[in-house]
Each structure stands twice: as structure tokens, then as C-alpha cells.
Amino acid sequence: MTAHDSTAAADFLKRCIAFLDESVTPFHAVKAMASRLEQAGFNQLHESEHWQLSPGNKYYVCRNDSSIIAFVYGTEDPLESGLRMIGAHTDSPCLKVKPQPDLHQQGYAQLGVEIYGGVLLNPWFDRDLSLAGRVSFSDKDQQLQSALVDFKRAVATIPSLAIHLDRGVNDKRSVNPQTDMPPLLCLSEAAISFEDLLRAELLAAQSDLDIDKILDFEISCYDCQGAAQIGLHGDFLASARLDNLLSCFIGLESMLQAGSEQSTLLVCNDHEEVGSASACGAQGPMLASFLERIWPEINPREQIISRSLMISADNAHGIHPNFPNKHDGNHGPKLNAGPVIKINANQRYASNSETSGLFKLLAEELPVQTFVTRADMGCGSTIGPITATEIGVRTVDVGVPTFGMHSIRELAGSEDCYTLHRIFNRFLDRQRV
């Protein structure tokens, strides 16, 4: 890597860390992405309004405040060059506050929580936790409003049970999500009204809000420890929500730098961690509806899709030095050895020999790895197969190799992020794939 590339990679990582710290929930991630798109000249579209898009312009649209599509309408005819698409997801496994969360036990105020996605539960104990999400409320005119909230400080924790009271904990520790996971808020003689806490926090941050009554909320716990470059030589990026905000950020940065000739698109869906079956998930109609509004006639739209390619970006499993037998011997991706093409014969990933080959062509001299799960183990999935099924677009599944996936704090290689970004840049500006 040249000195110029090293400087660019370091700046890229700083921006990535800032984005990760800002994006504490899918709502905040979409807000952060929308802000960066607007600063780069993207115009917001609203699904409830009439659209009149023209080549040479840039647009974005949000759904549910938690999914976003960014689109560069290229000046080149998409019937010739197709559409270059990058897909990722905004959600991460976490603890979500229940609708009626107020708990009071043994003189302590606590919160009832439920598990969102495939959370690795043990690492959530003994962490400094904050709260963030979206709140829906009525104003004085009885109109529905909503606002984002972020406590931005440690307001909760989930204490472990001392080893003296659970001598076998290091042999086998099972976690009951109903009884073991309620976060501790404070000492209190009675339960604390969570709705009152939300109202106070909202008004402290936005004093001009007209709040008559809190109606509902979608609030998640998150780790207060910020993202950081760590390791003896700065080899690693450690953060919450790397799966899959890392891919969202890399795709966003590449969209911001894309030229105006090729038509390009970034879609970041919510709800991937719970199956994608929602109005704003990859299995929902958001992307298909968007494409239909851009090209309403089916024949040219299908021609464009047939000439298009989707890169589905979602973190991959790096080979863990303490658990190498959890990987196939020939397919153990290493951190900082390049992004990973993910393959599965049963279509849990959408890659095939053609799309994988195209990705390798794009990479050229840059390092690329391949992941296949062991034949005696199950395999996760991504938005890739879902989007390919819903849209009919050729798709390749790739991702940055990661340790601790679905933990409260995950680990990736600090160099891999920039390598994938460079490949994305080539992909978005290449005329034919």
C-alpha cells in the first residue's frame, strides 16, 4: 500500500468509527446515512409523493426510518450498462425494551427486555449500557408524531451472578433471557415509569417537542464503549454492530464517491437478523417498488435488471485462532487478508461461479478470500438470496471477515474495510460487468 493509500485508509477508518458510534440503532444509522447523502447533494424522495427523476441527479428514500435506498441516476443508458447495486442491512442482534417494561425487584428498578435476533448473550453481562431508538407520541392536536432518542450515557447494566453463588459457571453457563437479562437501572422504592424517562430524555434533547402522550416506542440497549482501532499494531477494528453497519458504511462511502455516468444504487434494509419479512426488509417490496417507479414499463426494467449486478455485503466468519476446527480446512478467512466471497451449495448465499468470478475481476490485484462452512455445520444467510429471489438480479455475497459475530462487541481487520471500499469503487464506476 502506497503512502497515499495508507493516509486514505486511515482517514476512512476514522470516518467509519465516527459512523459506528453515531449509529446506535437502525433508526440512527439511517439518519446518519441520510445526513451524509444530503451533504453530498442527494435529494430526498418521499414514497407518498409523485416522483419525477432525471438522469444526472442523485436521490435517496427512507422507509420506516430504518431502511434506506440511495440512487445515482446515471447519464449513460441503463439499458446498455445496467444498474450496479450494493446491499446491506441496518439491524444488529440486541436487547429490546418490552412495551410494558417497568420492573421492581429487591429494591431495584429494572427493565423488561426481549431478545432481537441471534444474540450472543453472555458478553452482555457487566457492560455499561445505554438506551436509544424511536418514540411515537401524540401532540397537543392529537396528531401522531415520532422522534429519535439516545440517552448517550450509561444508564443500565446487567450484573453477573458472583462465581461463589454459581460454582459451575465456567464449566457451562446457560442464560435464561426472561429471568437473567433484565437490566438494572437504579435503586428505587418502586418501579420507575419508563414512559416518563423517555419524555424527560426527549425534552432534554429537543425542548421544542410538543408531547402530549407517549404512545409507543422501539428502544434498544447498546454498549456505551465506542468503536476503536486496537491491537499492538492497530490491526483490528473493535465495535458493536459491525454486523452489519460496517457494510452499510463501506457501501455508503463508495456511493458518495461514485461518478455520475453509471446508474448505481445502495439499499440497506432493516430486519435481516429476524428473517427480512417486513415492509422495510429485503423480503418486502421496498426495492422492487423503487425500481418500478424509476422504470414503470416492465420490458425495459427487466432488460436493465438482466444487465445488472448486486453485491450483497454482510460480514463473514474469520477463522478463530482458538477454534480453527470450526472452519473447513481450505476455507478459513483471515483478518486483514482481504474481503470474503461467501459460497453455499444450498443457496444460503447467492454467489455463483459467474458472480464470484466478476467480483474477483473487480478486485484485480487486491486480496480476496473464500468462505464455505464445514459440511457438518449449518450456515447463516444474508439479504443476498432474498434480493436475488425478489428482484431476479445476479448477486454475489461478500463480507469483511469478523470475530465474535453477534456479540455485543465484534472484531474485524482494520485494513479489510478499506480494501472492500476500493473494490466497491471499481464496481460502481465500471461500465460493464
Short mmCIF file of C-alpha atoms in Angstrom, two decimals:
data_model
loop_
_atom_site.label_atom_id
_atom_site.label_comp_id
_atom_site.label_asym_id
_atom_site.label_seq_id
_atom_site.Cartn_x
_atom_site.Cartn_y
_atom_site.Cartn_z
CA MET A 1 0.00 0.00 0.00
CA THR A 2 1.41 3.40 -1.00
CA ALA A 3 1.78 6.30 1.42
CA HIS A 4 -1.22 7.96 -0.23
CA ASP A 5 -3.29 4.79 0.17
CA SER A 6 -2.21 4.46 3.82
CA THR A 7 -3.34 8.01 4.56
CA ALA A 8 -6.63 7.47 2.74
CA ALA A 9 -7.18 4.19 4.62
CA ALA A 10 -6.52 5.86 7.98
CA ASP A 11 -8.96 8.68 7.19
CA PHE A 12 -11.51 6.12 6.02
CA LEU A 13 -11.21 4.23 9.31
CA LYS A 14 -11.71 7.42 11.33
CA ARG A 15 -14.91 8.17 9.44
CA CYS A 16 -16.02 4.58 9.93
CA ILE A 17 -15.51 4.78 13.71
CA ALA A 18 -17.50 8.03 13.87
CA PHE A 19 -20.34 6.44 11.89
CA LEU A 20 -20.42 3.34 14.11
CA ASP A 21 -20.59 5.45 17.26
CA GLU A 22 -23.40 7.55 15.82
CA SER A 23 -25.46 4.61 14.56
CA VAL A 24 -26.61 3.08 17.83
CA THR A 25 -29.89 1.75 16.33
CA PRO A 26 -31.12 1.20 12.75
CA PHE A 27 -33.05 4.49 13.06
CA HIS A 28 -29.90 6.38 13.96
CA ALA A 29 -27.94 4.59 11.24
CA VAL A 30 -30.41 5.69 8.57
CA LYS A 31 -30.41 9.23 9.95
CA ALA A 32 -26.60 9.27 9.80
CA MET A 33 -26.58 7.94 6.24
CA ALA A 34 -29.27 10.39 5.09
CA SER A 35 -27.31 13.30 6.55
CA ARG A 36 -24.16 12.31 4.66
CA LEU A 37 -26.11 11.78 1.44
CA GLU A 38 -27.73 15.21 1.68
CA GLN A 39 -24.36 16.84 2.26
CA ALA A 40 -23.20 15.17 -0.98
CA GLY A 41 -26.13 16.57 -2.98
CA PHE A 42 -28.59 13.67 -2.84
CA ASN A 43 -32.24 14.76 -2.91
CA GLN A 44 -34.74 13.09 -0.61
CA LEU A 45 -37.75 11.35 -2.13
CA HIS A 46 -40.94 10.61 -0.22
CA GLU A 47 -42.89 7.49 -1.13
CA SER A 48 -46.22 9.27 -0.58
CA GLU A 49 -45.41 11.87 -3.25
CA HIS A 50 -45.15 11.85 -7.03
CA TRP A 51 -41.64 11.25 -8.34
CA GLN A 52 -40.07 12.80 -11.40
CA LEU A 53 -36.48 11.65 -11.61
CA SER A 54 -34.00 12.68 -14.28
CA PRO A 55 -30.60 11.31 -15.33
CA GLY A 56 -27.59 13.04 -13.85
CA ASN A 57 -29.20 13.52 -10.43
CA LYS A 58 -28.88 11.75 -7.08
CA TYR A 59 -31.68 10.66 -4.76
CA TYR A 60 -32.47 8.76 -1.59
CA VAL A 61 -35.60 7.43 0.08
CA CYS A 62 -36.27 6.05 3.57
CA ARG A 63 -38.90 3.65 4.82
CA ASN A 64 -39.85 3.19 8.48
CA ASP A 65 -36.89 5.45 9.35
CA SER A 66 -34.82 2.24 9.46
CA SER A 67 -34.26 1.29 5.78
CA ILE A 68 -32.77 3.44 3.05
CA ILE A 69 -32.10 3.40 -0.69
CA ALA A 70 -29.58 5.77 -2.28
CA PHE A 71 -29.63 6.10 -6.06
CA VAL A 72 -27.43 7.81 -8.64
CA TYR A 73 -29.38 8.13 -11.89
CA GLY A 74 -26.54 7.84 -14.39
CA THR A 75 -26.30 9.71 -17.65
CA GLU A 76 -25.43 6.51 -19.52
CA ASP A 77 -28.37 4.49 -20.85
CA PRO A 78 -29.09 1.78 -18.20
CA LEU A 79 -30.43 -0.43 -20.99
CA GLU A 80 -26.83 -0.72 -22.09
CA SER A 81 -24.89 -0.71 -18.83
CA GLY A 82 -27.45 -1.95 -16.32
CA LEU A 83 -27.55 -0.97 -12.65
CA ARG A 84 -24.79 -1.50 -10.08
CA MET A 85 -26.30 -2.35 -6.70
CA ILE A 86 -24.83 -2.83 -3.22
CA GLY A 87 -26.99 -4.29 -0.46
CA ALA A 88 -26.54 -4.47 3.31
CA HIS A 89 -28.69 -4.35 6.46
CA THR A 90 -29.02 -1.79 9.24
CA ASP A 91 -30.08 -4.01 12.15
CA SER A 92 -27.95 -5.97 14.63
CA PRO A 93 -28.82 -8.52 17.34
CA CYS A 94 -29.56 -6.73 20.60
CA LEU A 95 -31.83 -6.44 23.64
CA LYS A 96 -35.06 -4.54 23.00
CA VAL A 97 -37.18 -2.97 25.72
CA LYS A 98 -40.61 -4.57 26.12
CA PRO A 99 -43.79 -2.47 25.68
CA GLN A 100 -44.52 -2.55 29.42
CA PRO A 101 -41.01 -2.85 30.81
CA ASP A 102 -41.29 -1.45 34.34
CA LEU A 103 -39.90 -3.95 36.85
CA HIS A 104 -39.16 -3.65 40.56
CA GLN A 105 -37.34 -6.39 42.43
CA GLN A 106 -35.49 -6.34 45.76
CA GLY A 107 -35.43 -2.55 45.86
CA TYR A 108 -34.08 -2.12 42.32
CA ALA A 109 -35.76 -0.63 39.26
CA GLN A 110 -35.20 -2.77 36.17
CA LEU A 111 -36.35 -3.04 32.56
CA GLY A 112 -38.05 -5.98 30.91
CA VAL A 113 -36.28 -6.80 27.64
CA GLU A 114 -36.68 -9.29 24.82
CA ILE A 115 -34.09 -10.74 22.51
CA TYR A 116 -33.83 -9.36 18.97
CA GLY A 117 -32.10 -11.73 16.57
CA GLY A 118 -29.46 -14.32 17.37
CA VAL A 119 -27.78 -12.53 20.27
CA LEU A 120 -24.64 -13.96 21.86
CA LEU A 121 -25.95 -13.31 25.37
CA ASN A 122 -23.03 -13.88 27.73
CA PRO A 123 -21.00 -10.83 26.63
CA TRP A 124 -23.90 -8.53 27.57
CA PHE A 125 -23.23 -9.01 31.28
CA ASP A 126 -21.28 -6.34 33.20
CA ARG A 127 -21.30 -3.79 30.40
CA ASP A 128 -22.16 -0.09 30.61
CA LEU A 129 -25.43 0.10 28.70
CA SER A 130 -27.35 3.00 27.25
CA LEU A 131 -30.74 3.21 25.52
CA ALA A 132 -31.79 4.55 22.13
CA GLY A 133 -34.49 4.20 19.50
CA ARG A 134 -37.69 5.75 18.19
CA VAL A 135 -40.61 7.09 20.23
CA SER A 136 -44.14 7.65 18.89
CA PHE A 137 -46.31 10.22 20.66
CA SER A 138 -49.35 12.43 20.22
CA ASP A 139 -49.04 16.20 20.20
CA LYS A 140 -51.47 18.72 21.68
CA ASP A 141 -53.58 18.49 18.49
CA GLN A 142 -53.75 14.69 18.85
CA GLN A 143 -51.62 14.14 15.79
CA LEU A 144 -49.16 11.25 15.64
CA GLN A 145 -45.51 12.30 15.81
CA SER A 146 -42.25 10.46 16.26
CA ALA A 147 -38.72 11.34 17.33
CA LEU A 148 -35.43 9.58 17.88
CA VAL A 149 -33.97 9.36 21.36
CA ASP A 150 -30.49 8.49 22.57
CA PHE A 151 -29.57 8.63 26.26
CA LYS A 152 -25.86 8.81 25.24
CA ARG A 153 -24.69 7.75 28.70
CA ALA A 154 -24.53 4.61 30.79
CA VAL A 155 -27.95 4.25 32.43
CA ALA A 156 -28.14 0.48 32.88
CA THR A 157 -26.15 -2.70 33.41
CA ILE A 158 -26.76 -6.44 33.72
CA PRO A 159 -24.64 -7.67 36.65
CA SER A 160 -23.29 -11.20 36.58
CA LEU A 161 -24.02 -13.58 39.42
CA ALA A 162 -20.86 -14.00 41.51
CA ILE A 163 -18.91 -17.23 40.93
CA HIS A 164 -19.27 -18.01 44.65
CA LEU A 165 -23.02 -18.46 44.05
CA ASP A 166 -22.61 -20.40 40.81
CA ARG A 167 -19.51 -22.56 41.08
CA GLY A 168 -20.12 -24.36 37.80
CA VAL A 169 -20.42 -21.20 35.73
CA ASN A 170 -17.06 -21.69 33.98
CA ASP A 171 -17.93 -25.26 33.06
CA LYS A 172 -21.25 -24.45 31.49
CA ARG A 173 -23.20 -21.23 31.60
CA SER A 174 -26.71 -21.15 30.24
CA VAL A 175 -28.64 -17.88 30.16
CA ASN A 176 -32.39 -17.55 30.66
CA PRO A 177 -33.32 -14.44 28.64
CA GLN A 178 -36.50 -13.87 30.66
CA THR A 179 -35.05 -14.03 34.17
CA ASP A 180 -31.31 -13.36 33.77
CA MET A 181 -31.26 -10.41 31.35
CA PRO A 182 -33.41 -7.54 32.78
CA PRO A 183 -31.04 -4.56 33.03
CA LEU A 184 -30.60 -2.76 36.33
CA LEU A 185 -31.45 0.96 36.28
CA CYS A 186 -31.14 2.20 39.84
CA LEU A 187 -32.10 1.79 43.49
CA SER A 188 -35.76 2.63 43.90
CA GLU A 189 -38.60 2.12 46.33
CA ALA A 190 -40.96 1.42 43.43
CA ALA A 191 -40.91 0.74 39.73
CA ILE A 192 -39.91 3.70 37.57
CA SER A 193 -42.16 4.77 34.70
CA PHE A 194 -40.18 4.15 31.53
CA GLU A 195 -42.51 6.41 29.57
CA ASP A 196 -41.70 9.27 31.96
CA LEU A 197 -38.00 8.60 31.42
CA LEU A 198 -38.48 8.77 27.65
CA ARG A 199 -40.45 12.01 27.87
CA ALA A 200 -37.80 13.65 30.03
CA GLU A 201 -34.97 12.50 27.78
CA LEU A 202 -36.72 13.65 24.61
CA LEU A 203 -37.46 17.09 26.02
CA ALA A 204 -33.93 17.46 27.39
CA ALA A 205 -32.56 16.92 23.88
CA GLN A 206 -35.34 18.67 21.93
CA SER A 207 -37.11 21.17 24.17
CA ASP A 208 -39.44 22.32 21.38
CA LEU A 209 -41.13 18.92 21.01
CA ASP A 210 -44.89 19.03 21.51
CA ILE A 211 -45.53 15.86 23.51
CA ASP A 212 -48.99 15.22 24.88
CA LYS A 213 -48.74 11.46 25.44
CA ILE A 214 -46.18 8.77 24.78
CA LEU A 215 -47.97 6.18 22.64
CA ASP A 216 -45.31 3.57 21.93
CA PHE A 217 -41.60 3.10 21.41
CA GLU A 218 -38.91 0.89 19.87
CA ILE A 219 -35.96 1.17 22.24
CA SER A 220 -32.80 -0.94 22.28
CA CYS A 221 -29.98 -1.33 24.76
CA TYR A 222 -26.50 -0.66 23.44
CA ASP A 223 -22.93 -0.77 24.74
CA CYS A 224 -21.53 2.64 25.66
CA GLN A 225 -17.99 1.65 24.73
CA GLY A 226 -17.22 3.30 21.41
CA ALA A 227 -15.63 1.81 18.34
CA ALA A 228 -11.83 1.76 18.34
CA GLN A 229 -8.77 0.71 16.38
CA ILE A 230 -6.98 -1.74 18.67
CA GLY A 231 -4.17 -4.29 18.74
CA LEU A 232 -0.44 -3.95 19.23
CA HIS A 233 -0.06 -2.55 15.72
CA GLY A 234 -3.61 -1.27 15.24
CA ASP A 235 -4.55 -4.36 13.27
CA PHE A 236 -8.16 -4.55 14.42
CA LEU A 237 -11.40 -2.59 14.45
CA ALA A 238 -13.46 -3.33 17.56
CA SER A 239 -17.05 -2.16 17.87
CA ALA A 240 -20.65 -3.04 18.50
CA ARG A 241 -22.84 -3.60 15.45
CA LEU A 242 -20.07 -4.31 12.94
CA ASP A 243 -22.56 -6.85 11.61
CA ASN A 244 -23.71 -5.14 9.54
CA LEU A 245 -23.14 -1.42 9.89
CA LEU A 246 -19.63 -1.95 8.60
CA SER A 247 -21.05 -2.97 5.21
CA CYS A 248 -23.53 -0.07 5.30
CA PHE A 249 -20.70 2.40 5.83
CA ILE A 250 -18.44 0.91 3.16
CA GLY A 251 -21.30 0.94 0.66
CA LEU A 252 -22.24 4.50 1.61
CA GLU A 253 -18.69 5.79 1.21
CA SER A 254 -18.47 4.22 -2.24
CA MET A 255 -21.82 5.71 -3.28
CA LEU A 256 -20.65 9.16 -2.16
CA GLN A 257 -17.59 8.82 -4.40
CA ALA A 258 -19.33 7.24 -7.39
CA GLY A 259 -19.37 9.02 -10.72
CA SER A 260 -22.49 10.28 -12.48
CA GLU A 261 -22.31 8.21 -15.67
CA GLN A 262 -23.17 4.74 -14.36
CA SER A 263 -26.52 4.23 -12.57
CA THR A 264 -25.77 2.97 -9.07
CA LEU A 265 -27.84 2.03 -6.03
CA LEU A 266 -27.28 1.26 -2.35
CA VAL A 267 -30.02 -0.47 -0.36
CA CYS A 268 -29.73 -1.00 3.40
CA ASN A 269 -32.67 -2.95 4.79
CA ASP A 270 -33.85 -3.40 8.36
CA HIS A 271 -34.90 -6.74 9.94
CA GLU A 272 -32.33 -9.02 8.30
CA GLU A 273 -31.45 -10.52 11.67
CA VAL A 274 -35.03 -11.74 12.13
CA GLY A 275 -35.72 -13.00 8.62
CA SER A 276 -36.24 -9.85 6.49
CA ALA A 277 -40.02 -10.40 6.32
CA SER A 278 -41.31 -6.86 6.79
CA ALA A 279 -42.38 -3.87 4.72
CA CYS A 280 -38.86 -2.44 5.01
CA GLY A 281 -36.99 -5.76 5.00
CA ALA A 282 -35.31 -7.34 2.00
CA GLN A 283 -38.22 -9.77 1.59
CA GLY A 284 -40.61 -6.82 1.45
CA PRO A 285 -41.44 -4.72 -1.61
CA MET A 286 -39.24 -1.68 -0.94
CA LEU A 287 -36.54 -2.26 -3.57
CA ALA A 288 -38.91 -3.71 -6.17
CA SER A 289 -41.29 -0.77 -5.74
CA PHE A 290 -38.42 1.68 -6.10
CA LEU A 291 -37.26 0.13 -9.37
CA GLU A 292 -40.82 0.03 -10.70
CA ARG A 293 -41.24 3.75 -10.03
CA ILE A 294 -37.99 4.55 -11.84
CA TRP A 295 -38.75 2.30 -14.82
CA PRO A 296 -42.51 1.60 -14.78
CA GLU A 297 -42.54 -0.32 -18.08
CA ILE A 298 -41.79 -3.98 -17.45
CA ASN A 299 -39.82 -4.76 -20.61
CA PRO A 300 -37.08 -2.12 -20.22
CA ARG A 301 -36.98 -2.71 -16.45
CA GLU A 302 -36.39 -6.42 -16.93
CA GLN A 303 -33.74 -5.68 -19.54
CA ILE A 304 -31.96 -3.38 -17.09
CA ILE A 305 -32.12 -5.97 -14.31
CA SER A 306 -30.72 -8.64 -16.62
CA ARG A 307 -27.68 -6.41 -17.22
CA SER A 308 -27.29 -5.54 -13.53
CA LEU A 309 -25.36 -6.98 -10.61
CA MET A 310 -25.95 -6.87 -6.86
CA ILE A 311 -23.14 -7.15 -4.31
CA SER A 312 -24.72 -8.29 -1.06
CA ALA A 313 -22.32 -7.21 1.70
CA ASP A 314 -22.55 -8.85 5.11
CA ASN A 315 -19.74 -9.80 7.48
CA ALA A 316 -18.08 -13.19 7.14
CA HIS A 317 -16.68 -15.56 9.78
CA GLY A 318 -12.92 -15.20 10.15
CA ILE A 319 -11.02 -18.29 11.25
CA HIS A 320 -10.57 -18.02 15.02
CA PRO A 321 -7.06 -18.98 16.21
CA ASN A 322 -8.52 -20.65 19.31
CA PHE A 323 -11.15 -22.59 17.36
CA PRO A 324 -9.67 -23.45 13.93
CA ASN A 325 -11.64 -26.72 13.77
CA LYS A 326 -14.85 -24.70 13.37
CA HIS A 327 -13.83 -23.93 9.78
CA ASP A 328 -13.31 -26.02 6.67
CA GLY A 329 -9.58 -26.60 6.29
CA ASN A 330 -9.39 -24.91 2.89
CA HIS A 331 -11.73 -22.03 3.65
CA GLY A 332 -10.59 -20.16 6.76
CA PRO A 333 -10.62 -16.41 6.05
CA LYS A 334 -8.03 -14.39 7.95
CA LEU A 335 -8.43 -10.83 9.18
CA ASN A 336 -6.67 -8.23 7.02
CA ALA A 337 -6.21 -10.77 4.22
CA GLY A 338 -9.00 -9.27 2.12
CA PRO A 339 -12.80 -9.41 1.83
CA VAL A 340 -14.51 -12.78 1.57
CA ILE A 341 -16.70 -14.28 -1.16
CA LYS A 342 -19.30 -16.44 0.58
CA ILE A 343 -20.36 -19.68 -1.09
CA ASN A 344 -23.07 -22.18 -0.16
CA ALA A 345 -24.29 -25.01 -2.40
CA ASN A 346 -27.77 -24.78 -0.87
CA GLN A 347 -28.21 -21.11 -1.78
CA ARG A 348 -27.91 -19.71 1.72
CA TYR A 349 -25.61 -17.31 -0.13
CA ALA A 350 -26.45 -16.09 -3.63
CA SER A 351 -22.94 -16.32 -5.10
CA ASN A 352 -22.36 -18.49 -8.14
CA SER A 353 -19.30 -19.09 -10.30
CA GLU A 354 -20.16 -16.21 -12.63
CA THR A 355 -20.84 -13.56 -9.99
CA SER A 356 -17.91 -14.74 -7.88
CA GLY A 357 -15.69 -14.51 -10.93
CA LEU A 358 -16.89 -10.99 -11.66
CA PHE A 359 -16.02 -9.94 -8.11
CA LYS A 360 -12.52 -11.38 -8.50
CA LEU A 361 -12.10 -9.48 -11.75
CA LEU A 362 -13.07 -6.28 -9.97
CA ALA A 363 -10.56 -6.95 -7.21
CA GLU A 364 -7.69 -7.45 -9.68
CA GLU A 365 -4.51 -7.19 -7.56
CA LEU A 366 -6.37 -6.71 -4.27
CA PRO A 367 -6.64 -9.75 -1.95
CA VAL A 368 -9.87 -11.78 -1.92
CA GLN A 369 -10.74 -14.85 0.15
CA THR A 370 -13.46 -17.52 0.01
CA PHE A 371 -15.65 -18.91 2.78
CA VAL A 372 -17.56 -22.19 2.77
CA THR A 373 -18.93 -23.55 6.02
CA ARG A 374 -17.98 -27.02 7.19
CA ALA A 375 -20.18 -29.69 5.59
CA ASP A 376 -21.27 -30.88 9.05
CA MET A 377 -22.39 -27.42 10.23
CA GLY A 378 -25.32 -25.17 9.43
CA CYS A 379 -24.95 -21.93 7.52
CA GLY A 380 -26.39 -18.48 8.10
CA SER A 381 -27.77 -16.33 5.31
CA THR A 382 -27.97 -12.72 4.10
CA ILE A 383 -30.20 -10.40 2.13
CA GLY A 384 -28.43 -11.72 -0.99
CA PRO A 385 -30.59 -14.78 -1.75
CA ILE A 386 -33.74 -12.87 -0.77
CA THR A 387 -32.99 -9.92 -3.04
CA ALA A 388 -31.98 -12.21 -5.88
CA THR A 389 -35.29 -14.07 -5.48
CA GLU A 390 -37.43 -10.94 -5.23
CA ILE A 391 -35.74 -8.90 -7.98
CA GLY A 392 -34.16 -11.53 -10.21
CA VAL A 393 -30.78 -9.81 -10.24
CA ARG A 394 -27.43 -11.61 -10.41
CA THR A 395 -25.91 -11.48 -6.94
CA VAL A 396 -22.66 -12.21 -5.16
CA ASP A 397 -22.40 -12.42 -1.35
CA VAL A 398 -19.26 -10.92 0.16
CA GLY A 399 -18.15 -9.54 3.51
CA VAL A 400 -15.33 -8.48 5.78
CA PRO A 401 -14.04 -11.37 7.96
CA THR A 402 -15.03 -10.91 11.59
CA PHE A 403 -14.61 -12.44 15.04
CA GLY A 404 -17.34 -12.53 17.69
CA MET A 405 -20.24 -12.11 15.28
CA HIS A 406 -23.47 -11.27 17.14
CA SER A 407 -21.55 -10.43 20.30
CA ILE A 408 -22.02 -7.07 21.99
CA ARG A 409 -18.55 -6.20 20.64
CA GLU A 410 -17.20 -7.63 17.39
CA LEU A 411 -13.76 -7.55 15.78
CA ALA A 412 -12.68 -7.01 12.18
CA GLY A 413 -9.40 -6.28 10.43
CA SER A 414 -8.68 -2.56 10.17
CA GLU A 415 -7.35 -2.96 6.59
CA ASP A 416 -10.15 -5.12 5.16
CA CYS A 417 -12.71 -2.31 5.34
CA TYR A 418 -10.73 -0.08 3.02
CA THR A 419 -9.90 -2.94 0.66
CA LEU A 420 -13.61 -3.71 0.20
CA HIS A 421 -14.27 0.00 -0.30
CA ARG A 422 -11.73 0.11 -3.14
CA ILE A 423 -13.40 -2.87 -4.83
CA PHE A 424 -16.81 -1.24 -4.44
CA ASN A 425 -15.48 1.94 -6.06
CA ARG A 426 -14.36 -0.05 -9.09
CA PHE A 427 -17.68 -1.85 -9.23
CA LEU A 428 -19.79 1.30 -9.18
CA ASP A 429 -17.79 3.03 -11.90
CA ARG A 430 -17.19 0.08 -14.20
CA GLN A 431 -19.36 0.28 -17.32
CA ARG A 432 -19.97 -3.40 -17.89
CA VAL A 433 -20.00 -6.42 -15.56
#
